[in-house]
Coordinates of N, CA and C and ligand atoms in Angstrom, one line a residue:
X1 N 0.8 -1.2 0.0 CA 0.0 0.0 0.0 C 0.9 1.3 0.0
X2 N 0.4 2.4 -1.0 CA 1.5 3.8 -0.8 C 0.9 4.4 0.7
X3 N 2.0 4.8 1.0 CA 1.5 6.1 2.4 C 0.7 7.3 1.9
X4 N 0.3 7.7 3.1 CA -0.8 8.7 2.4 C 0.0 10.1 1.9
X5 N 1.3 10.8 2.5 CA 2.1 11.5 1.9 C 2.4 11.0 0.4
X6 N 2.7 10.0 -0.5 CA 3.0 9.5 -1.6 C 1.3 9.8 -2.7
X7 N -0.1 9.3 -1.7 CA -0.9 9.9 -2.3 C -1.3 11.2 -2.3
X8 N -1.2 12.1 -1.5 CA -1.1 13.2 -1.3 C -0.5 13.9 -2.7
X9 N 0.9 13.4 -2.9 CA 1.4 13.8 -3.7 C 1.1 13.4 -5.3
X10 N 0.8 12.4 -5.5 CA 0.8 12.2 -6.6 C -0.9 12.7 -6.9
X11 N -1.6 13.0 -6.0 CA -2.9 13.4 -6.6 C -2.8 15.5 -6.4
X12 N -1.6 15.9 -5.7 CA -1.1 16.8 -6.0 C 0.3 17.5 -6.2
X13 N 1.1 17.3 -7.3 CA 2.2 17.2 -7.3 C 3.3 18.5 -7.3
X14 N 4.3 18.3 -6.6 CA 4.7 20.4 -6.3 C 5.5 20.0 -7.6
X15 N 5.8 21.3 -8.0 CA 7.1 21.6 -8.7 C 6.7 21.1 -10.6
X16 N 6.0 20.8 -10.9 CA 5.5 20.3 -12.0 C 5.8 21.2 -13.0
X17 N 6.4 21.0 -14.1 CA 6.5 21.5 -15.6 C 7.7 21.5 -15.9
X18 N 8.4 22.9 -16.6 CA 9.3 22.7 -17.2 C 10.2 24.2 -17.1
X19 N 11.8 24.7 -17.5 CA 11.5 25.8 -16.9 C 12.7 26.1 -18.3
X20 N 12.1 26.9 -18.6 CA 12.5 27.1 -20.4 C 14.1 27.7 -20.4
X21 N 14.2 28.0 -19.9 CA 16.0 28.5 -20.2 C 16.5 28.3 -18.5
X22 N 16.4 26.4 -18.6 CA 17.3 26.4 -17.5 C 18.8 26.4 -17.5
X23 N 19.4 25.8 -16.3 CA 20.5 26.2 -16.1 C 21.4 24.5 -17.0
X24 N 20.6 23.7 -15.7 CA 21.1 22.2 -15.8 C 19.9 21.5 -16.3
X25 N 19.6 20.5 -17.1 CA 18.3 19.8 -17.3 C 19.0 18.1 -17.1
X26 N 18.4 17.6 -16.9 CA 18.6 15.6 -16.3 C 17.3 15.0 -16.6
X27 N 18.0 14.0 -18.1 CA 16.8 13.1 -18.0 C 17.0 11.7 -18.1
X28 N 16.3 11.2 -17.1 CA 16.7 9.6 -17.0 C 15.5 8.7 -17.7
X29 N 16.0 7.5 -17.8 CA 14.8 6.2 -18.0 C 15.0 5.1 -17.3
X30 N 13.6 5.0 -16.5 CA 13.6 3.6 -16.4 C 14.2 2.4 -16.9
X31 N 14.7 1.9 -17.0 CA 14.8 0.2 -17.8 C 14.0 -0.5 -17.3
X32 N 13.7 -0.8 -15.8 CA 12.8 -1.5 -15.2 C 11.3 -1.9 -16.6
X33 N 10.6 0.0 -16.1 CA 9.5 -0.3 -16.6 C 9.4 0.7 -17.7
X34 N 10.6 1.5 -18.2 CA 10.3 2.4 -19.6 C 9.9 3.4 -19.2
X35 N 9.8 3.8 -18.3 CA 9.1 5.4 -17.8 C 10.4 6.2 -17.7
X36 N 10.1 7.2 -17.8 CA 11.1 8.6 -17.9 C 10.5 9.6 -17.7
X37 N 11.6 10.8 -17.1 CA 11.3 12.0 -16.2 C 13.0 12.7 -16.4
X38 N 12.1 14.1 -16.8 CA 13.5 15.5 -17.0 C 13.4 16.0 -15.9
X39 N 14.3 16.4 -15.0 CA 14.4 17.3 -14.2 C 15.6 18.6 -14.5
X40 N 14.7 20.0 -14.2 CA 15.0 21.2 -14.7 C 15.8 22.2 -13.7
X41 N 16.8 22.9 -13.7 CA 17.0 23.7 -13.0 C 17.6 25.0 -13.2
X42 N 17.3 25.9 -12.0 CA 18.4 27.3 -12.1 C 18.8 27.3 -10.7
X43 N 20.3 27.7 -11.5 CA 21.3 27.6 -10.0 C 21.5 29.2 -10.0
X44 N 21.9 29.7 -8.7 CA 22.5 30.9 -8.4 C 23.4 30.9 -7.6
X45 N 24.5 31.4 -7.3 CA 25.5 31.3 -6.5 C 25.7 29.8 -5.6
X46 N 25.7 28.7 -7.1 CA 25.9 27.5 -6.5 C 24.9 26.5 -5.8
X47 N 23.5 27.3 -5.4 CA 22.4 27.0 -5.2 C 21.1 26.6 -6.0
X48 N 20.5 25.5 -5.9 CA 18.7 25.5 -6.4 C 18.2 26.6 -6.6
X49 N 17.7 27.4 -6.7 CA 16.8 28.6 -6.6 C 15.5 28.0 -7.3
X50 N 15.4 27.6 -8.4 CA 14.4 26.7 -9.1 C 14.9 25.4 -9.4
X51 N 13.6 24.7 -9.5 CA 13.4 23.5 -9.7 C 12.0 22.9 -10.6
X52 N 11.9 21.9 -11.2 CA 10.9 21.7 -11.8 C 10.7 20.4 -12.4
X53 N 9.8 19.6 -12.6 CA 10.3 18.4 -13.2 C 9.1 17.8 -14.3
X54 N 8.8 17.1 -15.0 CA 8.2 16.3 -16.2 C 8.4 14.8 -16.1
X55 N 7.7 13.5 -15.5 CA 7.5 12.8 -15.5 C 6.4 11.9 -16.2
X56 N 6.7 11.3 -17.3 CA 5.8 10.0 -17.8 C 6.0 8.5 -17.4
X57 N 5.1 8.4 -16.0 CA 5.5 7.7 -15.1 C 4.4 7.1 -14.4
X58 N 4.6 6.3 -13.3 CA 3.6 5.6 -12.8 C 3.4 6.8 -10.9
X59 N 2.5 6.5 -10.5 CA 2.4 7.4 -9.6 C 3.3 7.8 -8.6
X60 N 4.0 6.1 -8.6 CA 5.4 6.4 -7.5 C 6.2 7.7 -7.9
X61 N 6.5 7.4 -9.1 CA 7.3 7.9 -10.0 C 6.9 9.6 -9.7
X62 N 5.8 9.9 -9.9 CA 5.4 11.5 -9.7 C 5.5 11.7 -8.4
X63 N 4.8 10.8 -7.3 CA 5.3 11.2 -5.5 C 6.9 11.4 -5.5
X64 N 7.6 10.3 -6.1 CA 9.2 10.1 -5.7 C 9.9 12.1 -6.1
X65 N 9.1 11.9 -7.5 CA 9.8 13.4 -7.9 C 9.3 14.7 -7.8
X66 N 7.9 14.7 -7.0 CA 7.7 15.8 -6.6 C 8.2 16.1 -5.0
X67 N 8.8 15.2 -4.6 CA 9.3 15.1 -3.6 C 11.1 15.3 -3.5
X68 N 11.6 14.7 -4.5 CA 13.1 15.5 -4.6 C 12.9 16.5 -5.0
X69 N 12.1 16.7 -6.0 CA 12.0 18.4 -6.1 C 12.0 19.7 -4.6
X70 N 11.1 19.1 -4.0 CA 11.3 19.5 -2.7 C 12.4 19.6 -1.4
X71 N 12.9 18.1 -1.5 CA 14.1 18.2 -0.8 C 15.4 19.0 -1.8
X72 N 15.4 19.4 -2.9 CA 16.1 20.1 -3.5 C 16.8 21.5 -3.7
X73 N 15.2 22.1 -3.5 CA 15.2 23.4 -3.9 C 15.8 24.1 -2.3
X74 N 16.9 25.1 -2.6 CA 17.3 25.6 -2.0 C 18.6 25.3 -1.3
X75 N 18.9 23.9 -1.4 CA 20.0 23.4 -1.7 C 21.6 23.9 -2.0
X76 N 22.6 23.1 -1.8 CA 23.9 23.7 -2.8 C 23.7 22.2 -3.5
X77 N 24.6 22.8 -4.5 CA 24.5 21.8 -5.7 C 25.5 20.7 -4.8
X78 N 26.4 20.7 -4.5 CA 27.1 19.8 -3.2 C 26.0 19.0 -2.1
X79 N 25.1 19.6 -1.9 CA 24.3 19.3 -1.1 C 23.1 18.6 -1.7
X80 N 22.7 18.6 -3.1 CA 21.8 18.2 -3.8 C 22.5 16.7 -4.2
X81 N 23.7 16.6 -4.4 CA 23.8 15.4 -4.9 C 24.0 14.5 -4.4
X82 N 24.2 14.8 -2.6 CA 24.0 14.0 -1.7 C 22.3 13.4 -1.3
X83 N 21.7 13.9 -2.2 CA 20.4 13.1 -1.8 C 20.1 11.7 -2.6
X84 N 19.5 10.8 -1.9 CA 19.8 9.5 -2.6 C 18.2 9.2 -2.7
X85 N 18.2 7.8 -3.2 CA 16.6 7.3 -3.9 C 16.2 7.4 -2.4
X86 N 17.5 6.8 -1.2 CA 16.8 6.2 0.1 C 15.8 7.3 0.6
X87 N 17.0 8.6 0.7 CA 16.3 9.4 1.3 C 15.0 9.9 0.9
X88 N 14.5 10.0 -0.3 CA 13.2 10.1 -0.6 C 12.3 9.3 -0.3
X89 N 12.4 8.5 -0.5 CA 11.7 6.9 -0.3 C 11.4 7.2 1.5
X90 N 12.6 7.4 2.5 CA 12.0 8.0 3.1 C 11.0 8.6 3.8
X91 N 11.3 9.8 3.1 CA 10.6 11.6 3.1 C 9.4 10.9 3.0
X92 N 9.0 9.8 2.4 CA 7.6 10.1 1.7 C 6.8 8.6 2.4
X93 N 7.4 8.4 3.6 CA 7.0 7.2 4.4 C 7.3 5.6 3.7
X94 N 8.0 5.6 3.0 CA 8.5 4.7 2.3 C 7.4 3.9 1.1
X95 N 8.2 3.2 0.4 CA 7.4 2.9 -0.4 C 6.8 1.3 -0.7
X96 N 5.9 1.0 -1.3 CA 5.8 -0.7 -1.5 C 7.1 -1.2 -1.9
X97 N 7.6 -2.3 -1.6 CA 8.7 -2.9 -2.4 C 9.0 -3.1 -3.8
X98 N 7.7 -3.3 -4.6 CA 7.7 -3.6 -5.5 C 7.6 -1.8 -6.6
X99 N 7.4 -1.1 -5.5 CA 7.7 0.1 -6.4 C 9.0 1.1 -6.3
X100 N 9.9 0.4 -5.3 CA 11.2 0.7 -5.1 C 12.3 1.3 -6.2
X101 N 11.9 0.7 -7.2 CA 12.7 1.1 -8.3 C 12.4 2.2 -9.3
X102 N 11.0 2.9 -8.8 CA 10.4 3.8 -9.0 C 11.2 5.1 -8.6
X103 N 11.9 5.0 -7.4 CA 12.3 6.1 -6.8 C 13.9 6.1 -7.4
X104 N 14.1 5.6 -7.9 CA 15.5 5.6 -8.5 C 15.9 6.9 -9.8
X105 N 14.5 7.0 -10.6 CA 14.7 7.9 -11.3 C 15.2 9.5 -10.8
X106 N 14.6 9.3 -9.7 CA 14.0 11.1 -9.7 C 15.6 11.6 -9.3
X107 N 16.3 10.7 -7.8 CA 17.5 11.2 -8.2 C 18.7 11.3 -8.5
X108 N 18.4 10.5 -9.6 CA 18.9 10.2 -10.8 C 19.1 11.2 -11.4
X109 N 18.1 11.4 -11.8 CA 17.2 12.9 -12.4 C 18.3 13.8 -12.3
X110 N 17.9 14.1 -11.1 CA 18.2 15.6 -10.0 C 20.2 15.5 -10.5
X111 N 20.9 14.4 -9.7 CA 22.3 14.4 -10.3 C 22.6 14.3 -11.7
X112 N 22.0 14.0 -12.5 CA 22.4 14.7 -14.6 C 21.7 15.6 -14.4
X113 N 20.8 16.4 -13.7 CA 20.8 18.0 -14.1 C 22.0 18.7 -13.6
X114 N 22.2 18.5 -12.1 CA 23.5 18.8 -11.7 C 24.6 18.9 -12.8
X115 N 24.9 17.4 -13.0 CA 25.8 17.4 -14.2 C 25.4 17.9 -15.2
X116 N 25.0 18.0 -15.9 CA 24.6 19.3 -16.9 C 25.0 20.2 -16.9
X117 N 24.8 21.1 -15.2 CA 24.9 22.6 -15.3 C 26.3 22.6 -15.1
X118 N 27.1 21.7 -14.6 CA 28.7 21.8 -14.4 C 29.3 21.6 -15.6
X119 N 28.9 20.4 -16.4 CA 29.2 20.4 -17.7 C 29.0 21.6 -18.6
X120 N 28.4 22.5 -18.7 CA 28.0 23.6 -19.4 C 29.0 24.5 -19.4
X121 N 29.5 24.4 -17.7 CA 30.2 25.7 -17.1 C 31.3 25.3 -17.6
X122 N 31.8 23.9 -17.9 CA 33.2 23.5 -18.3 C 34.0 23.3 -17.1
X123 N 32.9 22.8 -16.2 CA 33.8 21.8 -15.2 C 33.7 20.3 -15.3
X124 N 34.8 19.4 -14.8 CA 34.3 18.0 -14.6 C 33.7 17.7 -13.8
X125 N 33.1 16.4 -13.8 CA 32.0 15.8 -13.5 C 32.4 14.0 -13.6
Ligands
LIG201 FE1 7.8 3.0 -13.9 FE2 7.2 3.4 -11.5 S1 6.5 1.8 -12.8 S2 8.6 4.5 -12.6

């Protein structure tokens, strides 16, 4: 059964769309189940400031990433990539087993936008 924070979210999800001239963008795919999700950002002095994400996914998938979205924003980008599937999975009272692999995308996601925006700047990664 999902927690009621995971329904919560997926029947209202934060951070949703797209953010047209971001900084860093990350998009992963499932292999599991073929689902995919872009996550968008603008950094400022090394920080989240915005956040936003696009998921074609199953519901986990939308709780998992409206929920890194959240543990995200405001962040240093140091501090963002320290967030892992666990800790979401977490945040959001954990999940069924069988949808575990669900939470793998999002921050996934979240570290190739990272990399993105460092890659842009012409740093390694
Ligand atoms: Fe594909 Fe959940 S079933 S991300």
């Amino acid at each position: 059964m999902y927690s009621e924070k995971v329904l919560e979210l997926f029947r209202n999800p934060k951070n949703v769309g797209e953010i047209p001239d971001a900084d860093g963008v990350g998009t992963v795919g499932n292999p599991v189940c073929g689902d995919m999700m872009t996550i968008y950002l603008k950094v400022e002095d090394d920080k989240i400031v915005d956040i936003k994400f696009k998921t074609f996914g199953c519901g986990a998938a939308i709780a998992t990433s409206s929920m890194t979205t959240e543990l995200a924003k405001g962040k240093t980008l140091e501090e963002a990539m320290k967030i892992t599937r666990a800790d979401v999975a977490d945040e959001l009272g954990g999940l069924p087993p069988i949808k575990m692999h669900c939470s793998n995308l999002a921050a996934d996601a979240l570290h190739e936008a990272i990399k993105d925006y460092r890659r842009k700047r012409g740093e390694k990664v």
